[in-house]
mmCIF file of C-alpha atoms in Angstrom:
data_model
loop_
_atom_site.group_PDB
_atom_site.id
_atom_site.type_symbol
_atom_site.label_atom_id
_atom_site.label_comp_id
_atom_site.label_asym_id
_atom_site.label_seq_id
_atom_site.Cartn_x
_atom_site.Cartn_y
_atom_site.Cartn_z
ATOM 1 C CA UNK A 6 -16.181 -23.204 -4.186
ATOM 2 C CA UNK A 7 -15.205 -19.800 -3.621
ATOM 3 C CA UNK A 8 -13.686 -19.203 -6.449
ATOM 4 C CA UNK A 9 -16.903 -20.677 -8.448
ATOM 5 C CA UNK A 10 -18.314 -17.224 -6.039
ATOM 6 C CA UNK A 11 -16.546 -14.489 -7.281
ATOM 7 C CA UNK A 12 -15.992 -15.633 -10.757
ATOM 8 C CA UNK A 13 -20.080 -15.994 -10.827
ATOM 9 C CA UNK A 14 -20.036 -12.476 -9.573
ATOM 10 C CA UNK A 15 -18.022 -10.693 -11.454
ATOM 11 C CA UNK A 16 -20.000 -12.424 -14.474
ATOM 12 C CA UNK A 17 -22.802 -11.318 -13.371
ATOM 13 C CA UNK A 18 -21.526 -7.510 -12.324
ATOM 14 C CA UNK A 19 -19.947 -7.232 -15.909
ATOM 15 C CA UNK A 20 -23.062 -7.671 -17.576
ATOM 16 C CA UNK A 21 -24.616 -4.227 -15.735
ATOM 17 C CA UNK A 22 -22.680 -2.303 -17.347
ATOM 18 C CA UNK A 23 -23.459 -4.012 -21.252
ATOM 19 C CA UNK A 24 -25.123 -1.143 -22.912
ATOM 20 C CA UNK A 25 -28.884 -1.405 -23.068
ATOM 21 C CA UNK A 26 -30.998 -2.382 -25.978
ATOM 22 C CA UNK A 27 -32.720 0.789 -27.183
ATOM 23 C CA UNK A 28 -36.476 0.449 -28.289
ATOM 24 C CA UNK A 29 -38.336 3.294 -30.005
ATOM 25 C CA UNK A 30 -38.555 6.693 -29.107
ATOM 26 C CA UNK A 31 -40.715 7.833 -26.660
ATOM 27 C CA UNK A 32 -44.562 9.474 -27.855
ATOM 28 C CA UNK A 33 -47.395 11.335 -26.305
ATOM 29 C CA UNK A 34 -48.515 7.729 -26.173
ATOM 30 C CA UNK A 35 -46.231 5.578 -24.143
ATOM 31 C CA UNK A 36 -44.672 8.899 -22.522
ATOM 32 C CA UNK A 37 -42.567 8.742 -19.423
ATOM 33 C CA UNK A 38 -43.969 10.221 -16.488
ATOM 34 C CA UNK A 39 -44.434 9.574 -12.770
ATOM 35 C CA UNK A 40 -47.347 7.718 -13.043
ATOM 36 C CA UNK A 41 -45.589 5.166 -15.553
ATOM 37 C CA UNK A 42 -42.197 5.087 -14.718
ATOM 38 C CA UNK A 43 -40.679 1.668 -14.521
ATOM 39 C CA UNK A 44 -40.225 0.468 -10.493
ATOM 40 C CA UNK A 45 -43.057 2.474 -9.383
ATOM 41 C CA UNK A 46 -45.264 -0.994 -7.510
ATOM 42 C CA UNK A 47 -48.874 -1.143 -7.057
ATOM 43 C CA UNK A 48 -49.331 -0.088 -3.183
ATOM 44 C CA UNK A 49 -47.208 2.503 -2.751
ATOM 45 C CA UNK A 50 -46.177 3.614 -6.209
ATOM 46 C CA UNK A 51 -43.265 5.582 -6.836
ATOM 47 C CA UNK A 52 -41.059 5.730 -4.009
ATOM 48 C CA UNK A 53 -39.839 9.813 -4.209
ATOM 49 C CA UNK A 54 -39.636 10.973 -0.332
ATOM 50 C CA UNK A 55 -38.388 14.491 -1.671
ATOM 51 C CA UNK A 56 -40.625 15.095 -4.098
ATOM 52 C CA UNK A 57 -38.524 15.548 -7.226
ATOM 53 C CA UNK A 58 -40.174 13.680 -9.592
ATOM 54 C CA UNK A 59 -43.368 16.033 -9.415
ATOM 55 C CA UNK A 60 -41.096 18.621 -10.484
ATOM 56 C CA UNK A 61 -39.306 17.193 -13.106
ATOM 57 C CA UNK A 62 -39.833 16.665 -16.837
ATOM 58 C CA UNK A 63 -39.913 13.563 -18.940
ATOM 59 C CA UNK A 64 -35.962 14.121 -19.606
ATOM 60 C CA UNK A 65 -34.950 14.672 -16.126
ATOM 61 C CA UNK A 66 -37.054 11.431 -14.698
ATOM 62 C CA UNK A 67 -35.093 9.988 -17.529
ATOM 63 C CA UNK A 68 -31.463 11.363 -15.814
ATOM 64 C CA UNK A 69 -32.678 10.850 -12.299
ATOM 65 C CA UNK A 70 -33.524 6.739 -13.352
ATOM 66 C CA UNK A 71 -30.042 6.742 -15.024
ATOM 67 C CA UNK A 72 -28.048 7.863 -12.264
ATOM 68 C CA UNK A 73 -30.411 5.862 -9.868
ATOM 69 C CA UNK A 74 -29.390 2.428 -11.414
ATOM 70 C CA UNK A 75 -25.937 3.571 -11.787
ATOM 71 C CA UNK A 76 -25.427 4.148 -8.412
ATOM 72 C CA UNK A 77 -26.832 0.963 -7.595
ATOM 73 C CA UNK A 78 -25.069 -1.062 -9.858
ATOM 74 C CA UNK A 79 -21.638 1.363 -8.212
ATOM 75 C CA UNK A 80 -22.938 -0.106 -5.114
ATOM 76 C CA UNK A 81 -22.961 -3.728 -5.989
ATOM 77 C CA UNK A 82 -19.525 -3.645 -7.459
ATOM 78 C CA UNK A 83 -18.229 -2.250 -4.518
ATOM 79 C CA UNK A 84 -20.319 -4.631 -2.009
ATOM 80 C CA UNK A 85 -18.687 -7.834 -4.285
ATOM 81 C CA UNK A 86 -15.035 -6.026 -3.978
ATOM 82 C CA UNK A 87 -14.731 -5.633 -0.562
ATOM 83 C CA UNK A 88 -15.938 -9.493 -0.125
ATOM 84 C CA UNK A 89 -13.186 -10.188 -2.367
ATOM 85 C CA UNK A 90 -10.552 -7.990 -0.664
ATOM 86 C CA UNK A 91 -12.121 -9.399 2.822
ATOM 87 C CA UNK A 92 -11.392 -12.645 1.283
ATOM 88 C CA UNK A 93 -7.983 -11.646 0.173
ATOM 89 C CA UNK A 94 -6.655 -10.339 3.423
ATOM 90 C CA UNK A 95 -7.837 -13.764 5.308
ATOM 91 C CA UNK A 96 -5.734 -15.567 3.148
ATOM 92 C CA UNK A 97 -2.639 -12.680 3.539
ATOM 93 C CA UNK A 98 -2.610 -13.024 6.996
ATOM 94 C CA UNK A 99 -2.197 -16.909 6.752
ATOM 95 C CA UNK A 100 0.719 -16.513 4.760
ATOM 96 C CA UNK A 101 1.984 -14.125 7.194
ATOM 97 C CA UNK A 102 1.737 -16.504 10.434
ATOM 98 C CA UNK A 103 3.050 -19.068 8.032
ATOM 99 C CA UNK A 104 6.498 -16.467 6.846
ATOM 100 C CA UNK A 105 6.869 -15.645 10.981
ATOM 101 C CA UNK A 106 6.574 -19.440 11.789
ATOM 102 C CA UNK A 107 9.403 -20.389 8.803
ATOM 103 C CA UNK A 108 11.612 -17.708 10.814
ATOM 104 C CA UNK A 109 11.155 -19.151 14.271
ATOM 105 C CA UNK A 110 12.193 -22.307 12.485
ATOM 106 C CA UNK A 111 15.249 -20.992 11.135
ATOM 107 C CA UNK A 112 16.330 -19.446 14.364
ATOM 108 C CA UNK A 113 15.824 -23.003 16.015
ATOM 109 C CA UNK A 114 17.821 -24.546 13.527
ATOM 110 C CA UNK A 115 20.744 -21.854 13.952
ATOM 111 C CA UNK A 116 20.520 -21.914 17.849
ATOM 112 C CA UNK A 117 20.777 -25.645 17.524
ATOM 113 C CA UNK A 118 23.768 -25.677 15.480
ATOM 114 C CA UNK A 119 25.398 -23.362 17.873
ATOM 115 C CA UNK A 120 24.586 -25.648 20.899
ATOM 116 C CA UNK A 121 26.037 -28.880 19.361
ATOM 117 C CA UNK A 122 28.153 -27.873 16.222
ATOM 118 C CA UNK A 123 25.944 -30.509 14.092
ATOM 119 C CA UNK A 124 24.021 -29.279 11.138
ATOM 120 C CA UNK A 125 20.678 -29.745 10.546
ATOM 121 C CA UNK A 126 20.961 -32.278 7.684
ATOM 122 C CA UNK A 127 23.446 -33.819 9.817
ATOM 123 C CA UNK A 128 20.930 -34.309 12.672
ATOM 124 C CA UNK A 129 18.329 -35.879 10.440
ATOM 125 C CA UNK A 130 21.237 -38.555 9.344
ATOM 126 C CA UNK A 131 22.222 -39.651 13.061
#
């Protein structure tokens, strides 16, 4: 089931970074301003805190949106690698208790040979 996770996710991050379909070239018409910028939503419209879209040109709202969904698709990546490495580590640490209990195991079968002379093998035969 996990594995069915991350495989889905990594599908599904690998396709953010497919390159876009282009459609035609922007006119006075369908310009791209603040008022019509994609993600800007019907109560509050565009979300700018700072103020730099006011300030910018059709060109820089373009660069600005670019780097915007960048970032955030930077951001996802990284949220899906450190569930994997999260993921990764549980499972280190499992083989880790397992390694240090194999050890004590081998020091009980050494210290139990020194007590009686037998081997192991020859214990499980008696």
């Amino acid at each position: 089931m996990m594995k069915l996770a991350v495989i889905s996710a990594l599908a599904g991050s690998a396709a953010a970074f497919a390159p876009a379909q282009t459609g035609a070239r922007s006119t006075s018409l369908n310009a791209f301003s603040v008022d019509t910028i994609p993600g800007a939503l019907a109560p509050v419209g565009l979300f700018d805190p700072l103020g730099f879209a006011e300030k910018a040109d059709e060109m820089t709202l373009k660069r600005y949106r670019e780097a915007e969904l960048t970032h955030g698709r930077v951001g996802m990546l990284a949220t899906v690698g450190f569930l994997v490495g999260e993921a990764v580590e549980s499972k280190t640490n499992k083989e880790l208790q397992n390694g240090r209990l194999g050890m004590l195991a081998a020091a009980g079968f050494l210290a139990q040979e020194l007590v009686d002379g037998k081997g192991i093998i020859e214990h499980f035969s008696s």
